[in-house]
Structure formats: C-alpha cells, structure tokens
Coordinates of C-alpha atoms in Angstrom, one line a residue:
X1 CA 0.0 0.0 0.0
X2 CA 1.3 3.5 -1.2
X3 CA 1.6 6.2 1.4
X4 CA -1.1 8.2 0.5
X5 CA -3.6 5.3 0.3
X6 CA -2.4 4.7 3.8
X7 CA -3.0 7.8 5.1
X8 CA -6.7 7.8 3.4
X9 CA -7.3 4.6 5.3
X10 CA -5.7 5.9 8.8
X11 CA -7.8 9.3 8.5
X12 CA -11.2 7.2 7.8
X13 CA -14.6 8.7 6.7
X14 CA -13.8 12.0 8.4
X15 CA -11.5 13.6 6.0
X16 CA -15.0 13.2 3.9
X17 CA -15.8 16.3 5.6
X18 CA -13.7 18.7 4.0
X19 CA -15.0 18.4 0.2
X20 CA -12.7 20.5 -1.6
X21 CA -10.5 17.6 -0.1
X22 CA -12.2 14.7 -1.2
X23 CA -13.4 13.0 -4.6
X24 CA -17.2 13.7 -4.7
X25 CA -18.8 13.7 -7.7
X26 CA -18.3 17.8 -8.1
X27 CA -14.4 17.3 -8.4
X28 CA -13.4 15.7 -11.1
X29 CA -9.9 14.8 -11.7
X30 CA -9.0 17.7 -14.0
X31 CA -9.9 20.8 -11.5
X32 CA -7.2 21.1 -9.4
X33 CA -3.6 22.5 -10.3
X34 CA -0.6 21.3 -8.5
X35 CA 2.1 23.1 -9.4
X36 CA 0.5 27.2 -10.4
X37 CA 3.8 28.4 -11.6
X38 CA 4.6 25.3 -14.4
X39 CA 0.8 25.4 -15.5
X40 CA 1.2 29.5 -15.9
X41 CA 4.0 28.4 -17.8
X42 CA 3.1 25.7 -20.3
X43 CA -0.7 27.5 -20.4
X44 CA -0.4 30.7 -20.4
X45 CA 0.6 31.5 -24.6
X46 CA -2.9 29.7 -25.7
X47 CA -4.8 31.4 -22.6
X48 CA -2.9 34.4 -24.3
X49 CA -4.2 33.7 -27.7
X50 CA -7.7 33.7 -26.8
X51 CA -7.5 36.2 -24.6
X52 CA -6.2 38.7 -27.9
X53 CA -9.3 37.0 -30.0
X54 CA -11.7 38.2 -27.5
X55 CA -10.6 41.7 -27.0
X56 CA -10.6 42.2 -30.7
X57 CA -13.9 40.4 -31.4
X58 CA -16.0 40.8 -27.8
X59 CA -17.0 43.6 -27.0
X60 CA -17.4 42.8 -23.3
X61 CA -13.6 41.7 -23.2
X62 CA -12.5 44.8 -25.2
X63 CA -14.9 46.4 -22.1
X64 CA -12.4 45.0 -19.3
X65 CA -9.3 45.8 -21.3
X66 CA -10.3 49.5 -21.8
X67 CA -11.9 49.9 -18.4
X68 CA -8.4 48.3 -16.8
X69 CA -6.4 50.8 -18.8
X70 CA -7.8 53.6 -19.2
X71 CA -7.8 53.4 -15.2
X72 CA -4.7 52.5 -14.6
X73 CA -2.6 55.0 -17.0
X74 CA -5.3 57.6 -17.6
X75 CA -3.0 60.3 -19.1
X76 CA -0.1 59.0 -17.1
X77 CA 2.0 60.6 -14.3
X78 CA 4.1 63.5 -13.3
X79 CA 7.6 62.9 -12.4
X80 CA 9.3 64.5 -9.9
X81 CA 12.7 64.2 -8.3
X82 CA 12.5 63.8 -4.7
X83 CA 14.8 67.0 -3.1
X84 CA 14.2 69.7 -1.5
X85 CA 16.6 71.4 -3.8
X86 CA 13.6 73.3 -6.0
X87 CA 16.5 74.6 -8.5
X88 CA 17.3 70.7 -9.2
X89 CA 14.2 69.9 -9.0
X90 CA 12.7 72.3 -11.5
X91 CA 15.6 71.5 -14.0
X92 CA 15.1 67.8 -13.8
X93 CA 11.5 68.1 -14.4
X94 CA 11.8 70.4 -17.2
X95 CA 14.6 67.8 -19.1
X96 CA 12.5 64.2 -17.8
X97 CA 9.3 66.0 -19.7
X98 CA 11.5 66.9 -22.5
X99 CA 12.8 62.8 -22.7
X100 CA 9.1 62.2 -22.1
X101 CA 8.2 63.0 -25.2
X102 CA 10.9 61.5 -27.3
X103 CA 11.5 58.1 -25.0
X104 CA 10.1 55.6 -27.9
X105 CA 12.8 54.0 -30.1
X106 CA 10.4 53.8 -33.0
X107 CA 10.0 57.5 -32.7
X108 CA 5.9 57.3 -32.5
X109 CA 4.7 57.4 -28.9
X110 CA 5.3 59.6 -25.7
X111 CA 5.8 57.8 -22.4
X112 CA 1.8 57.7 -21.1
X113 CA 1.3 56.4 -24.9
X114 CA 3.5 53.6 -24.6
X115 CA 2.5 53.1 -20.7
X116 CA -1.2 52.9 -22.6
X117 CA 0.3 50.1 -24.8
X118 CA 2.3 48.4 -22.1
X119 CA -0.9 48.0 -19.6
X120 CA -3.2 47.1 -22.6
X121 CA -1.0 43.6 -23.0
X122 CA -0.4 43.2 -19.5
X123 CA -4.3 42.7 -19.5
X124 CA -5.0 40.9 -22.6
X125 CA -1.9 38.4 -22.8
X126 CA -0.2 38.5 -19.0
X127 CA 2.6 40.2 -19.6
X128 CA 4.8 43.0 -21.5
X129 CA 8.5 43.7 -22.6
X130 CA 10.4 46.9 -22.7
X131 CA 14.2 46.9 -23.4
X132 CA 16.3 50.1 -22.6
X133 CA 18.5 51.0 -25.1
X134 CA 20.9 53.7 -25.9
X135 CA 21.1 55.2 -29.4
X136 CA 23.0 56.9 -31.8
X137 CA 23.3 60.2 -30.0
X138 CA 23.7 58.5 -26.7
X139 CA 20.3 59.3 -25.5
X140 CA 17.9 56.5 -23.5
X141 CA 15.3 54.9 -25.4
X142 CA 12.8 52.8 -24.9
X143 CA 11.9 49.0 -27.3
X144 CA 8.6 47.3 -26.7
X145 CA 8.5 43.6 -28.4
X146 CA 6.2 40.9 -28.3
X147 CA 5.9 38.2 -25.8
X148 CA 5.9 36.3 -27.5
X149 CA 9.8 37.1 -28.7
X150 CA 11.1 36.0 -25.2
X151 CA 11.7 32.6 -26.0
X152 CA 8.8 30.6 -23.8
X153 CA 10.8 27.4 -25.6
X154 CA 13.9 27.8 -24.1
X155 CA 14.2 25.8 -20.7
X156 CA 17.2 23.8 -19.5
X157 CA 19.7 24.0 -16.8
X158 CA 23.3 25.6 -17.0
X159 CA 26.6 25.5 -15.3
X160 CA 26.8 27.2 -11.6
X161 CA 23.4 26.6 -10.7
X162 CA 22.3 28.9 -13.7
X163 CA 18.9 27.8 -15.5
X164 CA 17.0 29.3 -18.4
X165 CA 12.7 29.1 -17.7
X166 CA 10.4 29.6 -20.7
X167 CA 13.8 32.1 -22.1
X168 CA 14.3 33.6 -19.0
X169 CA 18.2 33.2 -17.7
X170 CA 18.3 32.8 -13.6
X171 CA 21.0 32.3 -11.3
X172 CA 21.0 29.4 -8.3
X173 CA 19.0 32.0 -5.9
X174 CA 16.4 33.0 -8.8
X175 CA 17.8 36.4 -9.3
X176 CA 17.2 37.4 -13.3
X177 CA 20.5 37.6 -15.2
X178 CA 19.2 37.6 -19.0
X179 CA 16.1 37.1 -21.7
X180 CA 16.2 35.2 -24.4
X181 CA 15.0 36.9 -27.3
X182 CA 14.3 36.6 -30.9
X183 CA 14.7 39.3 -33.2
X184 CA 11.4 38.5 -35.3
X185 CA 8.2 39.4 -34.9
X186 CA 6.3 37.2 -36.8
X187 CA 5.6 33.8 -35.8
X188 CA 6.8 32.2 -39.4
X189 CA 10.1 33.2 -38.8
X190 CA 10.6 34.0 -34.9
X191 CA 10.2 30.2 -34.1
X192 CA 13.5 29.7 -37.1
X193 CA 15.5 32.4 -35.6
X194 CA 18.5 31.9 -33.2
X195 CA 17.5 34.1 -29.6
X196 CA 19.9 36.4 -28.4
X197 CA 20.9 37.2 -24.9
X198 CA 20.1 40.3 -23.3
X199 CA 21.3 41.3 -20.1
X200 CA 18.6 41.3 -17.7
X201 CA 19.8 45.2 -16.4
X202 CA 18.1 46.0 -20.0
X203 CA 15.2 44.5 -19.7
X204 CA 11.4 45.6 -17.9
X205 CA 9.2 43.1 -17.4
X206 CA 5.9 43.7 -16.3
X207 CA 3.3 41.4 -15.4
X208 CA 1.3 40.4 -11.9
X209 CA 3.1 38.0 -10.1
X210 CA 1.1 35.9 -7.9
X211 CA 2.7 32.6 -7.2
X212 CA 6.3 32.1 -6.4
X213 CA 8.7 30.9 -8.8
X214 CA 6.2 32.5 -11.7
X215 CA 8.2 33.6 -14.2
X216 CA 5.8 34.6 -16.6
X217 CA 2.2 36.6 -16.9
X218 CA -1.1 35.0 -17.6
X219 CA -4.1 37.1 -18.9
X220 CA -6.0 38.7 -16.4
X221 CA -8.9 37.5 -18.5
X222 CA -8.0 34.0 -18.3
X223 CA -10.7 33.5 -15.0
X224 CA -13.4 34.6 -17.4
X225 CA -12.5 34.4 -21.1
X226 CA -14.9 30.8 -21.0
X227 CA -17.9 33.0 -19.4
X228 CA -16.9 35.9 -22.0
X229 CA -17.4 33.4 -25.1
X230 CA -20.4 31.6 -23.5
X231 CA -22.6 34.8 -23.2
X232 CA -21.1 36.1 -27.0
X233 CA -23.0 32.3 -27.9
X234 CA -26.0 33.0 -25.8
X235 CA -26.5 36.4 -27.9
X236 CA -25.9 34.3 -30.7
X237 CA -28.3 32.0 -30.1
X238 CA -31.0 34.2 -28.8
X239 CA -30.5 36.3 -31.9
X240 CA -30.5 33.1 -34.2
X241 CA -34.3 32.3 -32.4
X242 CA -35.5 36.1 -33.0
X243 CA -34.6 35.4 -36.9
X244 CA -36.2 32.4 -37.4
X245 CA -39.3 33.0 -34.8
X246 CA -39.2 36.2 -38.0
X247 CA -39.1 34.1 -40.9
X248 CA -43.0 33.1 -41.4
X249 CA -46.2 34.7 -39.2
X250 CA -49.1 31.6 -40.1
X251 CA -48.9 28.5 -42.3
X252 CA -52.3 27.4 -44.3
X253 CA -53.2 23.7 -43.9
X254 CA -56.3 22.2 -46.0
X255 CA -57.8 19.1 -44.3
X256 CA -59.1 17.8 -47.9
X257 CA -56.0 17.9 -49.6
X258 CA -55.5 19.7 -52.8
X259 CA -58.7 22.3 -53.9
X260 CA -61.2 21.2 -55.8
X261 CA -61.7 22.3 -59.0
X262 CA -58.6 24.1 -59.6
X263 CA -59.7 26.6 -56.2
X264 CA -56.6 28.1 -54.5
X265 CA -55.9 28.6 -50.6
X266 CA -56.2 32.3 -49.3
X267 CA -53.4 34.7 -49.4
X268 CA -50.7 34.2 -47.5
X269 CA -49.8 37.7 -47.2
X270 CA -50.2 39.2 -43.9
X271 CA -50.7 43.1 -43.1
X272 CA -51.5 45.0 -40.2
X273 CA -55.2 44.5 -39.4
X274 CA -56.0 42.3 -42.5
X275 CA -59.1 39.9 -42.2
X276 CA -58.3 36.5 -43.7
X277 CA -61.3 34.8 -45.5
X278 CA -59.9 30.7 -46.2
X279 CA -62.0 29.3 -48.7
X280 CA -63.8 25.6 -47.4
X281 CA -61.2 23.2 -46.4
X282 CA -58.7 25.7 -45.7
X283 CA -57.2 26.3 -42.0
X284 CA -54.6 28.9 -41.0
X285 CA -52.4 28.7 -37.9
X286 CA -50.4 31.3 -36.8
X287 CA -46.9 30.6 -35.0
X288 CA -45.9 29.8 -31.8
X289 CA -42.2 30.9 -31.9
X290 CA -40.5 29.7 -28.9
X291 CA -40.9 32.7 -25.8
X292 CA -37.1 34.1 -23.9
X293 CA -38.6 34.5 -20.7
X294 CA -35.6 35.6 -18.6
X295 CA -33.5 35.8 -21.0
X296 CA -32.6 39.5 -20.3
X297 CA -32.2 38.5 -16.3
X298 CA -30.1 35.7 -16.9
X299 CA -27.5 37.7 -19.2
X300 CA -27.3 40.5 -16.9
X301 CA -26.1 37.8 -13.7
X302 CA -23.4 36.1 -16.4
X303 CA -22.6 39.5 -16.9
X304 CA -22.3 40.5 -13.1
X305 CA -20.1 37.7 -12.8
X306 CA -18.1 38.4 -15.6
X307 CA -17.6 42.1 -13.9
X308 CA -16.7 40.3 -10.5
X309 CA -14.5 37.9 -12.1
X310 CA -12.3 40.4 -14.0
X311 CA -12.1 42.5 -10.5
X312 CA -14.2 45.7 -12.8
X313 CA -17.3 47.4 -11.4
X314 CA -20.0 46.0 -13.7
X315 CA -21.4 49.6 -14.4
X316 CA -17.5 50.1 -16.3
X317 CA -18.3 46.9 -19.0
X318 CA -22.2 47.4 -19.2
X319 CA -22.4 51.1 -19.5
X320 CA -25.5 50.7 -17.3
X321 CA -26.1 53.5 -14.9
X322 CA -29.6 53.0 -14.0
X323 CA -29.2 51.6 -10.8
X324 CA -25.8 53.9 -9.4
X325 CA -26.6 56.6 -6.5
X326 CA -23.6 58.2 -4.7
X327 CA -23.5 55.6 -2.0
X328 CA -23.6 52.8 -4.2
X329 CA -21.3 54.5 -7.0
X330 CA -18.7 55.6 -4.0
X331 CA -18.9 51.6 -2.4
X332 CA -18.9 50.1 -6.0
X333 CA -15.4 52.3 -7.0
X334 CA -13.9 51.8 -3.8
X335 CA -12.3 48.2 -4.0
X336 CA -12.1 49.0 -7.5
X337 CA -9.8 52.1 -7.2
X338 CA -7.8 50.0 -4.1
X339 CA -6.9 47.6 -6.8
X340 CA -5.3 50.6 -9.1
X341 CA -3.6 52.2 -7.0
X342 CA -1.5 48.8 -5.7
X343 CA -0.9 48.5 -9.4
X344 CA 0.2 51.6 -9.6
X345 CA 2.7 51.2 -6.9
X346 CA 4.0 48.2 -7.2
X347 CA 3.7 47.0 -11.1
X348 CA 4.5 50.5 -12.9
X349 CA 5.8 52.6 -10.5
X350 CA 8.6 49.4 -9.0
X351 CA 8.6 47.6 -12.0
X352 CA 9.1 49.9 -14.3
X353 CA 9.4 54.3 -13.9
X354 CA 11.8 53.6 -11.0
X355 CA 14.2 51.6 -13.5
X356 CA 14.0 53.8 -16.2
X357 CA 14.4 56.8 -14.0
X358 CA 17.6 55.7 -12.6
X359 CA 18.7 54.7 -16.2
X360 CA 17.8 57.9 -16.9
X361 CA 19.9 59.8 -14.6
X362 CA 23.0 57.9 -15.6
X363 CA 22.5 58.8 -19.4
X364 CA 22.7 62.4 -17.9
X365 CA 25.4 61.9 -15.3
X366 CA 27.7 60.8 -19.0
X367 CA 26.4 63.9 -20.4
X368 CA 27.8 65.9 -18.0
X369 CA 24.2 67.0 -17.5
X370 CA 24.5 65.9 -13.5
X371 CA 27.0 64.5 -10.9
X372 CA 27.5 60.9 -10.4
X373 CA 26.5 61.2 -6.7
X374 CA 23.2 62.9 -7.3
X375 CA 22.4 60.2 -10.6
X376 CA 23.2 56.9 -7.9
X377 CA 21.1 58.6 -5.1
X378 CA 17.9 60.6 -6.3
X379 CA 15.2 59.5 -5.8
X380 CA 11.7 60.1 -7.5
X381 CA 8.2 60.6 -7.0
X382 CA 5.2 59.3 -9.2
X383 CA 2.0 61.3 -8.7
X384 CA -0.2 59.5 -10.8
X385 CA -3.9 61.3 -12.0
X386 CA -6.5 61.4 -9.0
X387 CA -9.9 60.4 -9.2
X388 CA -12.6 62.2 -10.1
X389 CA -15.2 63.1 -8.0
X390 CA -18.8 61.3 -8.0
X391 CA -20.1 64.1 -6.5
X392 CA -17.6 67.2 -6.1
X393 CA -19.5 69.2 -3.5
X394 CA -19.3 66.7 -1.3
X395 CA -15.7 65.3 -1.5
X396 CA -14.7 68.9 -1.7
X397 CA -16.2 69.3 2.1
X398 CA -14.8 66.3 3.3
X399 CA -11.2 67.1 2.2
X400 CA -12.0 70.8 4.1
X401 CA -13.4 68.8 6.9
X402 CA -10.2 66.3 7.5
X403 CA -7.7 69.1 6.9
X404 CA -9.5 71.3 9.7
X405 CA -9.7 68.7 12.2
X406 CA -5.7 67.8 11.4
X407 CA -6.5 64.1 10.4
X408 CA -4.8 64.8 6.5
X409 CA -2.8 67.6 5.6
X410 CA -3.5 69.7 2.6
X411 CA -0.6 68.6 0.1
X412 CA -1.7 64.7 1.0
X413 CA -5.3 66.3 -0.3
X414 CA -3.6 68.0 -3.6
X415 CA -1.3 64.7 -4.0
X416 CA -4.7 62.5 -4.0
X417 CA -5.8 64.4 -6.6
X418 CA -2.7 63.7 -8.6
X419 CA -1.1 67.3 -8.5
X420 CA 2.0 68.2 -7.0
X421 CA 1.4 70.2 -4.1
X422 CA 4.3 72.7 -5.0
X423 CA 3.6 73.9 -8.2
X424 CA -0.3 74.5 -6.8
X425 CA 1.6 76.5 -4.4
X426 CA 3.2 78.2 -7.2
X427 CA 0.4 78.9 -8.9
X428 CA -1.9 80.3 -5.8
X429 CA 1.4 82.6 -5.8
X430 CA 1.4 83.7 -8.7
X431 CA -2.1 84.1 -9.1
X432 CA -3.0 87.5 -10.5
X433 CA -6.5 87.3 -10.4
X434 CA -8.3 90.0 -7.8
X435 CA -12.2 89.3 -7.3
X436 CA -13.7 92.6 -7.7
X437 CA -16.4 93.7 -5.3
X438 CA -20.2 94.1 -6.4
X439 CA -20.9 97.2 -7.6
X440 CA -22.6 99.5 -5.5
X441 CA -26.5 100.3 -5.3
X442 CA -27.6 103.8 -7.5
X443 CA -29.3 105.8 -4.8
X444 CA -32.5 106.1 -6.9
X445 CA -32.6 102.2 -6.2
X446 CA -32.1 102.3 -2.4
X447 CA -35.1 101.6 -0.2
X448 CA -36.7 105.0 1.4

C-alpha cells in the first residue's frame, strides 16, 4: 500500500468532511492544479491567444481591457525628483518632460502612450516587454516587443546553478540575469530564428506575479475568457431564435387535400389588421415561436459575474447606470480604485518608472548633464492622475473637513488628486487674479 492510500485509510470517513478535499462527484480529476507556476507556464501563450481574440472580437472583453487601462494609466503621471533642492528639482522636471516626449525608439509614442500600450497587453496576454536602449546620439530609449519574442521554448539547466525558464536566464537564488530573445516578430520566422541574450539590467518586465517561482504573466482574463465566449454564444443564439421566430407569421393547412376544381388557398400575405377569409377546407395557424422569458435576467447575472471575475465594477463593462446613487457609486469604486492604485505602486511605479528613471539619470550623469553622486542617489516621485469626483460638493467638504480637524494635511489632499502640491503652491502665488467687489447700489434704487 502507497503512502497516500495509507493515510486515506488511517484518516477514515472523516477527512469526507472537508469536500474541496475529497473526490465527490463535483471534483473531477481535472480541477485542481498542482504546481500554479509550471501550469502559468506551459498554459499561459494559448490562454494568451484567446485572450487577444476576444478583446478584438468581444466587445465585453474589449470592455475589461479599456476599463483596466484607461484606469490604470489615464493620461499618465508626473515625475518628480525627490529634493528639497527646488533649482534641481525644476531643471530635472523640465529635461524628464522633454525625454518624455521622445523616449520611444520607434519615434511614434510619448511615455503615457507607450504606458497605454504596455498596460493594454499586460491585461490581454499577461505580460509586456520593454528593453532600454541607448542610441546613436547616446540618448535612453525605450523597445517594446512581443511576448511572445522572449523565447517561452527555451528551458534547461546551466553550469553554476544557472537555468533558463520559458527564455528567462536565472542564477541558483532566482535572481534574473538575461532574456532570451528573438529578433522576429512574426511567428513564421521567430520560431527559425537563433535568440539572443540580453542582459537582464536591460530588460522591464511587467506582469502580476502571484505565485512564487512565476516567471511569466497570464491574462488577467483568463478567470473569465470561458464565461466571455459563452454569453457572445447566448447572444448568438438568442438572436439566431428572433430570426427564425421572424421568418414566417401563419402556415395554411387544408384538411381535404388539394382544392377542388382548380380553387386556390387564401393569401398568405399578412398586413396589419387584415381579415383573412380561407376558402372551405382551408385552416390557418399562426406561429408559436418559442418565448425568452428571462433571457434578459439571466444575461445580466453572467454579466455581473463576468464584472466580478475580471475584478471591474459592472457599471464600467455594461455602461449601465440605472441603478448607481452616490453611496452605491462611491462603495462600488472603492475596492475598484484600491486595486489601481497597488498596481500603480507596485507593477508600474517598481517595476518599471523607478528603472528607467535611474537609467535615466545615468545617461545624464555621461552627459555631464548631472553629478554621479546625485544620478546613484535621487530618488523620485510618481504622482499618478486622481480620481474624479462622484459628487464634487461633497468630496470637496470632506477634504476641508479632514484638513481642519488635522487628520490629513493639505498637500496629501492635492497629491490624492494627482497634483503636486508645490507647483499648486506656485500657482496660488502667482495668481494674478483680484475678485472685484459688487458694484454699489444707485441711490434712486435704495429703499426710502
């Protein structure tokens, strides 16, 4: 007897009593997963695959992906170096905004456009590739390629503890040395080209890691994409029913057979209000198409759980408002906008503005631009675009509220609204606008 039949025997009928741990007839063999990481791995370019079919083809899937992005990046953030020298500070700014707008190798996006790109695959296929590069002039710029160029293939061990996972290059602790990448785009010819390594310093890799020893991203439609196609064939079919219930309104029958003498059935025509007289023999019988009772009801709960599943407020994918108040909007956006903000943090900000800033601030410590001390040690800030309000009144006396009673300060209340609280003081200082005082009453208008 094998150990774990053993154990089954010595735990007896009362390890029936946790289900998910047992074999009842609602767990079949195939739903559980062992090993997350290696199933991300060898599942995750087909999940991918079908993930990019829907958000082309669905529109509910192209919902989640816009709703996710359009959240996430909005019009992207303002960076900031983190001194309290505001001569530095204001320089830095004005030549990071200047890079901003040239960052993209291919010469065709700004940074919030390729940030736009970036999130967009994260969602649809798992993950997203940027490689830092330097070019002819010696100026930082930024590569995004396909996944599917990292060579998913590639997986064996090397000397010293090194190992390569689906073209990623590890040493014996799991720290990222190198990628493995193909030059080609296109699938014809990527799979027959020879990858190249890339040093691992070069590379951002974004996706949302939530297993250890994941190596790769899995689309964050994967939970759903099944549901997604299921409800695009239950429009299908209930559109298919509404076109055939269409095709004919009555069908003549004739109990006798064929007319006698020559005499032909009524008109089969049908108008609104038109009186049918059958000649003898003749019967008509109008259509009994089948009835969708609950048709709408049931589409609107695969929907919710579509919504739920995807981790996006149902009102975002349905554009259905008829139901949201202020409480209801404000409860419904909360977890919502949690969720954002943690990606924010820890998968843009970490992952990827952190890198390229301090990349960034070497390729101007070579030009002379700043010291090497300040380009190893500044840090910088990321204030991303706030919210807006569901009902400004409202949020607008709550932030005076909390600021008068000392619980929040008043640049954490500009910062939540994605400004930086320096250059609103600036601007309040600068301000050259007087409000003028009412004009004053004629005398032939004043009361007696």
């Amino acid at each position: 007897m094998n150990p774990i039949s053993a154990l089954r025997r010595f735990l007896g009928p009362s390890s029936r009593s946790i289900e998910a741990g047992g074999h009842g007839p609602r767990w079949t063999p195939g739903k559980a997963i062992r090993s997350p990481a290696r199933e991300i791995t060898i599942r995750r370019q087909l999940a991918a695959e079908r993930a990019l079919w829907l958000a082309q083809n669905d529109p509910t899937a192209a919902a989640i992906v816009s709703a996710w992005t359009g959240n996430i990046v909005a019009d992207g953030p303002a960076i900031a170096a983190k001194t309290t020298d505001d001569a530095l500070r204001t320089a830095l700014a004005e030549r990071f905004d200047a890079w901003w707008s040239r960052c993209d190798a291919e010469g065709i996006d700004d940074l919030a456009g390729m940030l736009h790109r970036l999130v967009r695959g994260v969602v649809t296929t798992g993950e997203a590739f940027v490689i830092m590069e330097t070019d002819e002039a010696g100026e930082l710029r930024l590569r995004t390629i396909d996944p599917t160029q990292c060579d998913a293939t590639l997986t064996r061990s090397l000397a010293d503890g090194r190992r390569i996972v689906a073209g990623i290059e590890m040493d014996e602790r799991g720290r990222r040395l190198a990628y493995w990448i193909r030059d080609a785009e296109e699938r014809l010819t990527a799979y027959s080209a020879t990858p190249r390594r890339v040093d691992a310093r070069d590379v951002l890799h974004l996706f949302d890691r939530q297993h250890p020893g994941q190596q790769r991203g899995l689309s964050w439609l994967a939970p759903v994409a099944t549901l997604i196609d299921q409800l695009g064939e239950l429009g299908d079919t209930t559109l298919a029913l509404l076109n055939t219930s269409a095709l004919y309104g009555a069908v003549l029958t004739n109990a006798n057979g064929d007319a006698p003498g020559g005499q032909e059935g009524p008109d089969p025509t049908l108008e609104p209000g038109s009186i049918i007289r059958a000649p003898v023999g003749w019967d008509v019988k109008f259509s009994d198409p089948p009835t969708m009772t609950g048709i709408d009801a049931y589409r609107r709960e695969m929907l919710h759980t579509i919504a739920a599943g995807a981790g996006v407020p149902f009102e975002l994918i349905s554009a259905n408002l008829s139901e949201v108040n202020f409480s209801s909007a404000r409860v419904g956006l909360h977890e919502f906008r949690r969720r954002v903000d943690t990606l924010r943090r820890t998968l843009l900000t970490a992952r990827f503005l952190d890198p390229i800033w301090r990349r960034w601030l070497a390729h101007e410590a070579l030009h002379g631009r700043v010291s090497p001390a300040i380009a190893a040690n500044l840090e910088m800030t990321a204030a991303w675009p706030g919210w807006p309000a569901i009902d400004p009144l409202k949020d607008a006396q709550a932030d005076q509220i909390a600021i008068a009673i000392g619980v929040e300060s008043r640049h954490a209340v500009i910062a939540r609204r994605g400004r930086d609280p320096r250059e609103v003081d600036a601007e309040i200082a600068a301000d050259t606008f007087v409000p003028r005082a009412a004009p004053a009453a004629k005398s032939e208008d004043k009361p007696e």
